[in-house]
PDB file of C-alpha atoms in Angstrom:
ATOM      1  CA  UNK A   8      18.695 -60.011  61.791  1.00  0.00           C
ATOM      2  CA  UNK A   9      16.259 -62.318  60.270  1.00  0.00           C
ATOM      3  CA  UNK A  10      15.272 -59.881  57.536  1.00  0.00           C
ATOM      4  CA  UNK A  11      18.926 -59.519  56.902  1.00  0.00           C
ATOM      5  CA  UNK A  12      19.614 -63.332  56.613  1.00  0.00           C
ATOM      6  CA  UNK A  13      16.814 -63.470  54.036  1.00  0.00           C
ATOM      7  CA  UNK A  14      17.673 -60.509  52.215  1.00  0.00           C
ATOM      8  CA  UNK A  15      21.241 -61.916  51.827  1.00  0.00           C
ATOM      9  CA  UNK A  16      19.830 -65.208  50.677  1.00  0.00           C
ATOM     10  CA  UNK A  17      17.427 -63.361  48.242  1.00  0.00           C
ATOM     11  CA  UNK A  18      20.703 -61.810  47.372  1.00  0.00           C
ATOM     12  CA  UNK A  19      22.529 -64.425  46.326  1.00  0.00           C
ATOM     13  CA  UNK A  20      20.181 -66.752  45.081  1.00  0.00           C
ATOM     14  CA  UNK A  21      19.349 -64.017  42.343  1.00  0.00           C
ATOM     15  CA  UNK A  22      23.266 -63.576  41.241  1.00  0.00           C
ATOM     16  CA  UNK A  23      23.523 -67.531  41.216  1.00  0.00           C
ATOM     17  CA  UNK A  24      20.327 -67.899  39.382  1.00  0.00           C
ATOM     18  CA  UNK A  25      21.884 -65.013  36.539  1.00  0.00           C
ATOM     19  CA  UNK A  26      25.112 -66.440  36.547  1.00  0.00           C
ATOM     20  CA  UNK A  27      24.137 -69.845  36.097  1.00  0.00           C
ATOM     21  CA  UNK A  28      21.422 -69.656  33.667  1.00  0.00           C
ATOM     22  CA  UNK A  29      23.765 -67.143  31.846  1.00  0.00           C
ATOM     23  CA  UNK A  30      23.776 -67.825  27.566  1.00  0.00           C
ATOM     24  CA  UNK A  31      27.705 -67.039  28.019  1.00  0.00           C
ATOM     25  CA  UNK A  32      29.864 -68.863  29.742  1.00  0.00           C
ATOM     26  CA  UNK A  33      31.317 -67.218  33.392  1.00  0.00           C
ATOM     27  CA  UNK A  34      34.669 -67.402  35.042  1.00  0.00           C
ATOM     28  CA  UNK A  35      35.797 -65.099  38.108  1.00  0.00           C
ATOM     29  CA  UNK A  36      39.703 -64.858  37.817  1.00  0.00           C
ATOM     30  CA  UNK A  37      41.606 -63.674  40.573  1.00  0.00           C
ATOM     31  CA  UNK A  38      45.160 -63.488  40.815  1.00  0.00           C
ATOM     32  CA  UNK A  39      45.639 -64.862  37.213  1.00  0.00           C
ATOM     33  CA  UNK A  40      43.403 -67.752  38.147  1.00  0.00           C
ATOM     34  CA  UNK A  41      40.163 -69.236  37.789  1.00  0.00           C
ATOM     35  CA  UNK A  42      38.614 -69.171  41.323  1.00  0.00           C
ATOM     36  CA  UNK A  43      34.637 -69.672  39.732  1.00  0.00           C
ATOM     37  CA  UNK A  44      33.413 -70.898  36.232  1.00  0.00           C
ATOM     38  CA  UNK A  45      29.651 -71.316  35.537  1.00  0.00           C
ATOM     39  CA  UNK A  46      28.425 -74.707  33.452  1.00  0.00           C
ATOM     40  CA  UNK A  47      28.464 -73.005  30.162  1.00  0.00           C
ATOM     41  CA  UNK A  48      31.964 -72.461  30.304  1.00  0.00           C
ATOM     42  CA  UNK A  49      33.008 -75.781  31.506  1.00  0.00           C
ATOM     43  CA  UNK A  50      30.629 -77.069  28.662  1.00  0.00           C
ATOM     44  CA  UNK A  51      32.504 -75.002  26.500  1.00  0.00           C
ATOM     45  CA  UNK A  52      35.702 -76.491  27.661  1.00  0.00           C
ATOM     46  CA  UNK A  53      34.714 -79.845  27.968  1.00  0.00           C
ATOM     47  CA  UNK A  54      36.001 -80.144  31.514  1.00  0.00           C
ATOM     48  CA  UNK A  55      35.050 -80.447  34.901  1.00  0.00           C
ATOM     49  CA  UNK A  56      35.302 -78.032  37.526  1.00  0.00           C
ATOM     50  CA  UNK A  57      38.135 -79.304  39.295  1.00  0.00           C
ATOM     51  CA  UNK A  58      39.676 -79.346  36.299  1.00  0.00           C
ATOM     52  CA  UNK A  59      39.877 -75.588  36.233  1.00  0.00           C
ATOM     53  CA  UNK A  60      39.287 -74.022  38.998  1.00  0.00           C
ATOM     54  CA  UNK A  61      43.148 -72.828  40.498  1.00  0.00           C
ATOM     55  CA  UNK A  62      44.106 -73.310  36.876  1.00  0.00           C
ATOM     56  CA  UNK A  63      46.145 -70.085  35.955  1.00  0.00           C
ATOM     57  CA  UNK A  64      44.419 -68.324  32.660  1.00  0.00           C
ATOM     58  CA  UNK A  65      45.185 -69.253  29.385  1.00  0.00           C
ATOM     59  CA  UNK A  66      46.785 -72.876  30.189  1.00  0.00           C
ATOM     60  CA  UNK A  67      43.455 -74.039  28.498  1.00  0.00           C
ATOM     61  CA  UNK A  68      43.924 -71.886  25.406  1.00  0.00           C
ATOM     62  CA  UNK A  69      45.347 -73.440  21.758  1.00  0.00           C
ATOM     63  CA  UNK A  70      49.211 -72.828  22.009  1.00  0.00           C
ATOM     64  CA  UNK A  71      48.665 -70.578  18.803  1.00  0.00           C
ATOM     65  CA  UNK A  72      46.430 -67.912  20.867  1.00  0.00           C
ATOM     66  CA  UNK A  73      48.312 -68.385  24.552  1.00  0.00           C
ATOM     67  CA  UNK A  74      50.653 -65.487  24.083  1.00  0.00           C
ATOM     68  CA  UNK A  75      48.067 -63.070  22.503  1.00  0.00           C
ATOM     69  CA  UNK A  76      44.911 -64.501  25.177  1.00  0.00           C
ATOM     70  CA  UNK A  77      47.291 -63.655  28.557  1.00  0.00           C
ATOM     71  CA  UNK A  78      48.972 -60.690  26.536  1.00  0.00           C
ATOM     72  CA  UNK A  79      45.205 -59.516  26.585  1.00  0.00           C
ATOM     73  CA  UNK A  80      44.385 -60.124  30.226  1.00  0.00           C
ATOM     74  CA  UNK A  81      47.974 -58.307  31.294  1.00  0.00           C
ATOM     75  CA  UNK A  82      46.863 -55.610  29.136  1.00  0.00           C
ATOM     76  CA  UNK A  83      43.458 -55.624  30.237  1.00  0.00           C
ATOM     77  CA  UNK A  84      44.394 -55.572  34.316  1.00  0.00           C
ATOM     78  CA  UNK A  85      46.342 -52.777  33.309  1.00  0.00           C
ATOM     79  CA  UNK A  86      43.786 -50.646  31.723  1.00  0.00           C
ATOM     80  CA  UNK A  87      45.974 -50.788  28.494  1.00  0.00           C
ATOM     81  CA  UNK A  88      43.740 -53.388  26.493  1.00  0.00           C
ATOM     82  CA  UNK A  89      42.454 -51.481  22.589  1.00  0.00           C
ATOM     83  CA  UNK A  90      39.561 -53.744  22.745  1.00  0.00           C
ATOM     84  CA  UNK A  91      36.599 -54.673  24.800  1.00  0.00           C
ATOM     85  CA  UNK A  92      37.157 -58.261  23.781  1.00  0.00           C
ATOM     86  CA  UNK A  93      39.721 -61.235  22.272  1.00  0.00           C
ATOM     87  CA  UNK A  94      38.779 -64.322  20.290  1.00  0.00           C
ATOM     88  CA  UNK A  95      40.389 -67.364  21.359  1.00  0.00           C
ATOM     89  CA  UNK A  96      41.028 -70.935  20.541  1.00  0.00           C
ATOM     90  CA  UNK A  97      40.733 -73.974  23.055  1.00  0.00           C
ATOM     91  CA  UNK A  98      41.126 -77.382  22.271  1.00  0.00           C
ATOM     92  CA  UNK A  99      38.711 -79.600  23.948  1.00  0.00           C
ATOM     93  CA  UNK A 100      39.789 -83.113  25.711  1.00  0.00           C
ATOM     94  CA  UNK A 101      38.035 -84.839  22.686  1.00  0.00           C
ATOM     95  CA  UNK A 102      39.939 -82.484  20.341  1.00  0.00           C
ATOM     96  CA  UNK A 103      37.115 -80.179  19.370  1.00  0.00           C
ATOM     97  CA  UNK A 104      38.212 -76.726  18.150  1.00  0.00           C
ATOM     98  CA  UNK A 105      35.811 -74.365  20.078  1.00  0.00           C
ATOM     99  CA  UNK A 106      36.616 -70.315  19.291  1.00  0.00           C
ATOM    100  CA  UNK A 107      35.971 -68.019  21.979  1.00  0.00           C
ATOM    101  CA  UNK A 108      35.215 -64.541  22.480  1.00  0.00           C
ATOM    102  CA  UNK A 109      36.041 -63.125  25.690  1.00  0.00           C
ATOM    103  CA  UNK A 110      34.512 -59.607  27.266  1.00  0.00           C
ATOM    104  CA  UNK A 111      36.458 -59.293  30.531  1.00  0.00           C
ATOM    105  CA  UNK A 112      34.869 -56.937  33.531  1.00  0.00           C
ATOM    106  CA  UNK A 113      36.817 -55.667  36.381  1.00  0.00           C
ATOM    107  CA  UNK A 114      34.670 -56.533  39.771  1.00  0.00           C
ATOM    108  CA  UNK A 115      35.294 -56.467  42.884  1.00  0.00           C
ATOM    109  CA  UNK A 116      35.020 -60.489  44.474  1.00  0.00           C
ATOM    110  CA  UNK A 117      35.109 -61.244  48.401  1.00  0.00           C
ATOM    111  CA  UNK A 118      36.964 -57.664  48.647  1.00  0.00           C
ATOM    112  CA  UNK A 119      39.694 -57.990  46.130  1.00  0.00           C
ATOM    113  CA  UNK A 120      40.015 -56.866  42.321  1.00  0.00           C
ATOM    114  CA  UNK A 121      38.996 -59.294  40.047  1.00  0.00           C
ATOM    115  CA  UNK A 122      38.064 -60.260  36.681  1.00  0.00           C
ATOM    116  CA  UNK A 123      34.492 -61.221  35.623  1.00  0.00           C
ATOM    117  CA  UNK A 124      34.978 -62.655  32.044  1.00  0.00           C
ATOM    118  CA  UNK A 125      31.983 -63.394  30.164  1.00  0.00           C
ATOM    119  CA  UNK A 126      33.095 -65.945  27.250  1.00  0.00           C
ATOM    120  CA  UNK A 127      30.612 -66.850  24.114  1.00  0.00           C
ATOM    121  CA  UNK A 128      31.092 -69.317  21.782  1.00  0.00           C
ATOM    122  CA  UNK A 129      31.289 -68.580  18.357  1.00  0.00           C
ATOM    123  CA  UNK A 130      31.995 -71.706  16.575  1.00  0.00           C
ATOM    124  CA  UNK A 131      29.379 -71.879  14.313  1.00  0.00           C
ATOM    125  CA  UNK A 132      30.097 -68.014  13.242  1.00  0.00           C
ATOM    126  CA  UNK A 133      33.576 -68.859  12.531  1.00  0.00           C
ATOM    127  CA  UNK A 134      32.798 -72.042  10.477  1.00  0.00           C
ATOM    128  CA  UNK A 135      29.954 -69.909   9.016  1.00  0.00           C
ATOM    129  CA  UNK A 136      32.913 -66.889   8.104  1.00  0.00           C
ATOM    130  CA  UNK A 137      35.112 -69.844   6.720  1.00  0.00           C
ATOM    131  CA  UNK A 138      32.442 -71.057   4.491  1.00  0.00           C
ATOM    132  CA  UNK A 139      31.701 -67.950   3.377  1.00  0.00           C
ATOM    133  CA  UNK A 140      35.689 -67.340   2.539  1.00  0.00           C
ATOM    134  CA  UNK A 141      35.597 -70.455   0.499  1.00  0.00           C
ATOM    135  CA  UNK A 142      32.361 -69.494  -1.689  1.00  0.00           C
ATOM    136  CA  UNK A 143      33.751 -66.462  -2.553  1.00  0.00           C
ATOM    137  CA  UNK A 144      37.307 -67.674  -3.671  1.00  0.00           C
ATOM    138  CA  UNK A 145      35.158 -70.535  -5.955  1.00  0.00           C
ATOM    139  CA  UNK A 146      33.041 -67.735  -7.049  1.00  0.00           C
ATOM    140  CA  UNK A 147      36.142 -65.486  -8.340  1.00  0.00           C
ATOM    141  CA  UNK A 148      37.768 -68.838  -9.440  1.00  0.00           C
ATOM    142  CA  UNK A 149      34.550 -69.790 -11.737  1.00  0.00           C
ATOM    143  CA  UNK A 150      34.151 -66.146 -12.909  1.00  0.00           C
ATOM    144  CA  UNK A 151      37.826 -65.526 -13.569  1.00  0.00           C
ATOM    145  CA  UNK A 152      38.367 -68.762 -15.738  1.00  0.00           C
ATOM    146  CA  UNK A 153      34.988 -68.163 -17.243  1.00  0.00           C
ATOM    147  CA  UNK A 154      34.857 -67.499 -21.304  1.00  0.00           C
ATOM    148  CA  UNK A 155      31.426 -65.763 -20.401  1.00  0.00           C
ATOM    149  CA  UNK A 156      30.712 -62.378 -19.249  1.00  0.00           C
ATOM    150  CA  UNK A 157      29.339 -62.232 -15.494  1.00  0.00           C
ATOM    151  CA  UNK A 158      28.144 -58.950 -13.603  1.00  0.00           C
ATOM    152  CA  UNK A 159      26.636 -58.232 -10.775  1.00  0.00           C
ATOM    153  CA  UNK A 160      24.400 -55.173 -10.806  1.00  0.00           C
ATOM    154  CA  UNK A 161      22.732 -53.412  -7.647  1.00  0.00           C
ATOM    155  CA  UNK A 162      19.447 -52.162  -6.987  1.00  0.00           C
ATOM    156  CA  UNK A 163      20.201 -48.746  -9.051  1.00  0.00           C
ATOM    157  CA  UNK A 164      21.564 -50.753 -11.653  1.00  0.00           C
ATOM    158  CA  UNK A 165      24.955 -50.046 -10.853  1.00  0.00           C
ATOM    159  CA  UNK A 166      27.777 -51.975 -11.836  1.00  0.00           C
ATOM    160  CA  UNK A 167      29.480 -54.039  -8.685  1.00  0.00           C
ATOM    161  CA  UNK A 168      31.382 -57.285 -10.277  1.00  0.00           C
ATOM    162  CA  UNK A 169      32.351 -57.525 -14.212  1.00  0.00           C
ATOM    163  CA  UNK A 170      34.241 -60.412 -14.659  1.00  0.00           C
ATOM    164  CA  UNK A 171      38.233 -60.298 -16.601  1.00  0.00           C
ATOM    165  CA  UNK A 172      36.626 -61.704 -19.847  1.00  0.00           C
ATOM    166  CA  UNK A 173      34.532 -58.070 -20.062  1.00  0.00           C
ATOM    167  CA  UNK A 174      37.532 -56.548 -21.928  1.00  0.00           C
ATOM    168  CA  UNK A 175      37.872 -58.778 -24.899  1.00  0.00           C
ATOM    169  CA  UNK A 176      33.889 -58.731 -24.910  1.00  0.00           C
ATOM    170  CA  UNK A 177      33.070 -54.959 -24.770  1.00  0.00           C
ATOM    171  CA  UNK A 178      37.053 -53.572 -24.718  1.00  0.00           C
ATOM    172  CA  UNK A 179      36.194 -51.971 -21.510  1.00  0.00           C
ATOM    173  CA  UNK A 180      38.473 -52.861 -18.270  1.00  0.00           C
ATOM    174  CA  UNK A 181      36.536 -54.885 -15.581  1.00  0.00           C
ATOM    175  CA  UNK A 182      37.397 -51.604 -13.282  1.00  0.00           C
ATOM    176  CA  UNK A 183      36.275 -48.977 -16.033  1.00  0.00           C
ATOM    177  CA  UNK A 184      32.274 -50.631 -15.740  1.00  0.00           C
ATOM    178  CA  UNK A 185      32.519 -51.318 -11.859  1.00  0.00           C
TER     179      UNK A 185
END
């Protein structure tokens, strides 16, 4: 019995310790609510515990991504979801935009069916993508309005870009050279 006890604490001191110290933040949902969320995720959130725990999934998402987040999860309990994950917004108590990714898990929790969703922040990915976006729409904006000829050439000296202005220069098309 004693080797048992110890085994079990063993047990779940190891899932605690990986759940906890997880890079991703945790939630178990059960019955379309949260009944465990590790630290990440409520650092994620910006709330406290209490705050979510009970809370039915997807009341913290932005209003924009509700419908599609608990379309997901429907569609996921189902065994109909296309995806392994869904990106998400959530608005933070301070008013932080915070984009989500969630990879949901079906487990098995204090013997009923369950969700194990794993969420990771990608904030900084999606302002990095944005960024991007905006570089490129200045770059085609400069080159497009420019009275000089810009290329881009690869490695093999292959044409990739030509800018507009390459047809009254050379009387060739900007798709002709590319």
């Amino acid at each position: 019995r004693r080797q048992m006890v110890k085994a079990l604490r063993e047990s779940e001191e190891l899932y605690r310790t990986a759940l906890e110290s997880s890079n991703d933040g945790v939630g178990i949902i059960e019955d379309d609510r949260y009944v465990y969320v590790n630290q990440i995720f409520l650092n994620n959130l910006g709330m406290k515990k209490d705050e979510l725990i009970g809370k039915v999934v997807g009341s913290h998402i932005h209003p924009d991504d509700r419908p599609a987040f608990v379309d997901f999860v429907r569609k996921f309990k189902q065994g109909l979801a296309t995806s392994p994950h869904v990106e998400t917004k959530v608005i933070k108590p301070d008013g932080a935009l915070v984009h989500l990714e969630l990879s949901p898990v079906r487990v098995t929790y204090q013997g009923k069916q369950c969700i194990l969703a794993y969420y990771r922040n990608i904030t900084e990915r999606r302002h990095a993508e944005e960024a991007l976006r905006h570089a490129e729409k200045r770059f085609i904006q400069v080159t497009e309005n420019s009275r000089e000829l810009i290329w881009e050439v690869d490695a093999e000296g292959i044409y990739r870009y030509c800018s507009p202005v390459v047809e009254q220069i050379l009387g060739y098309a900007p798709d002709e050279l590319v």
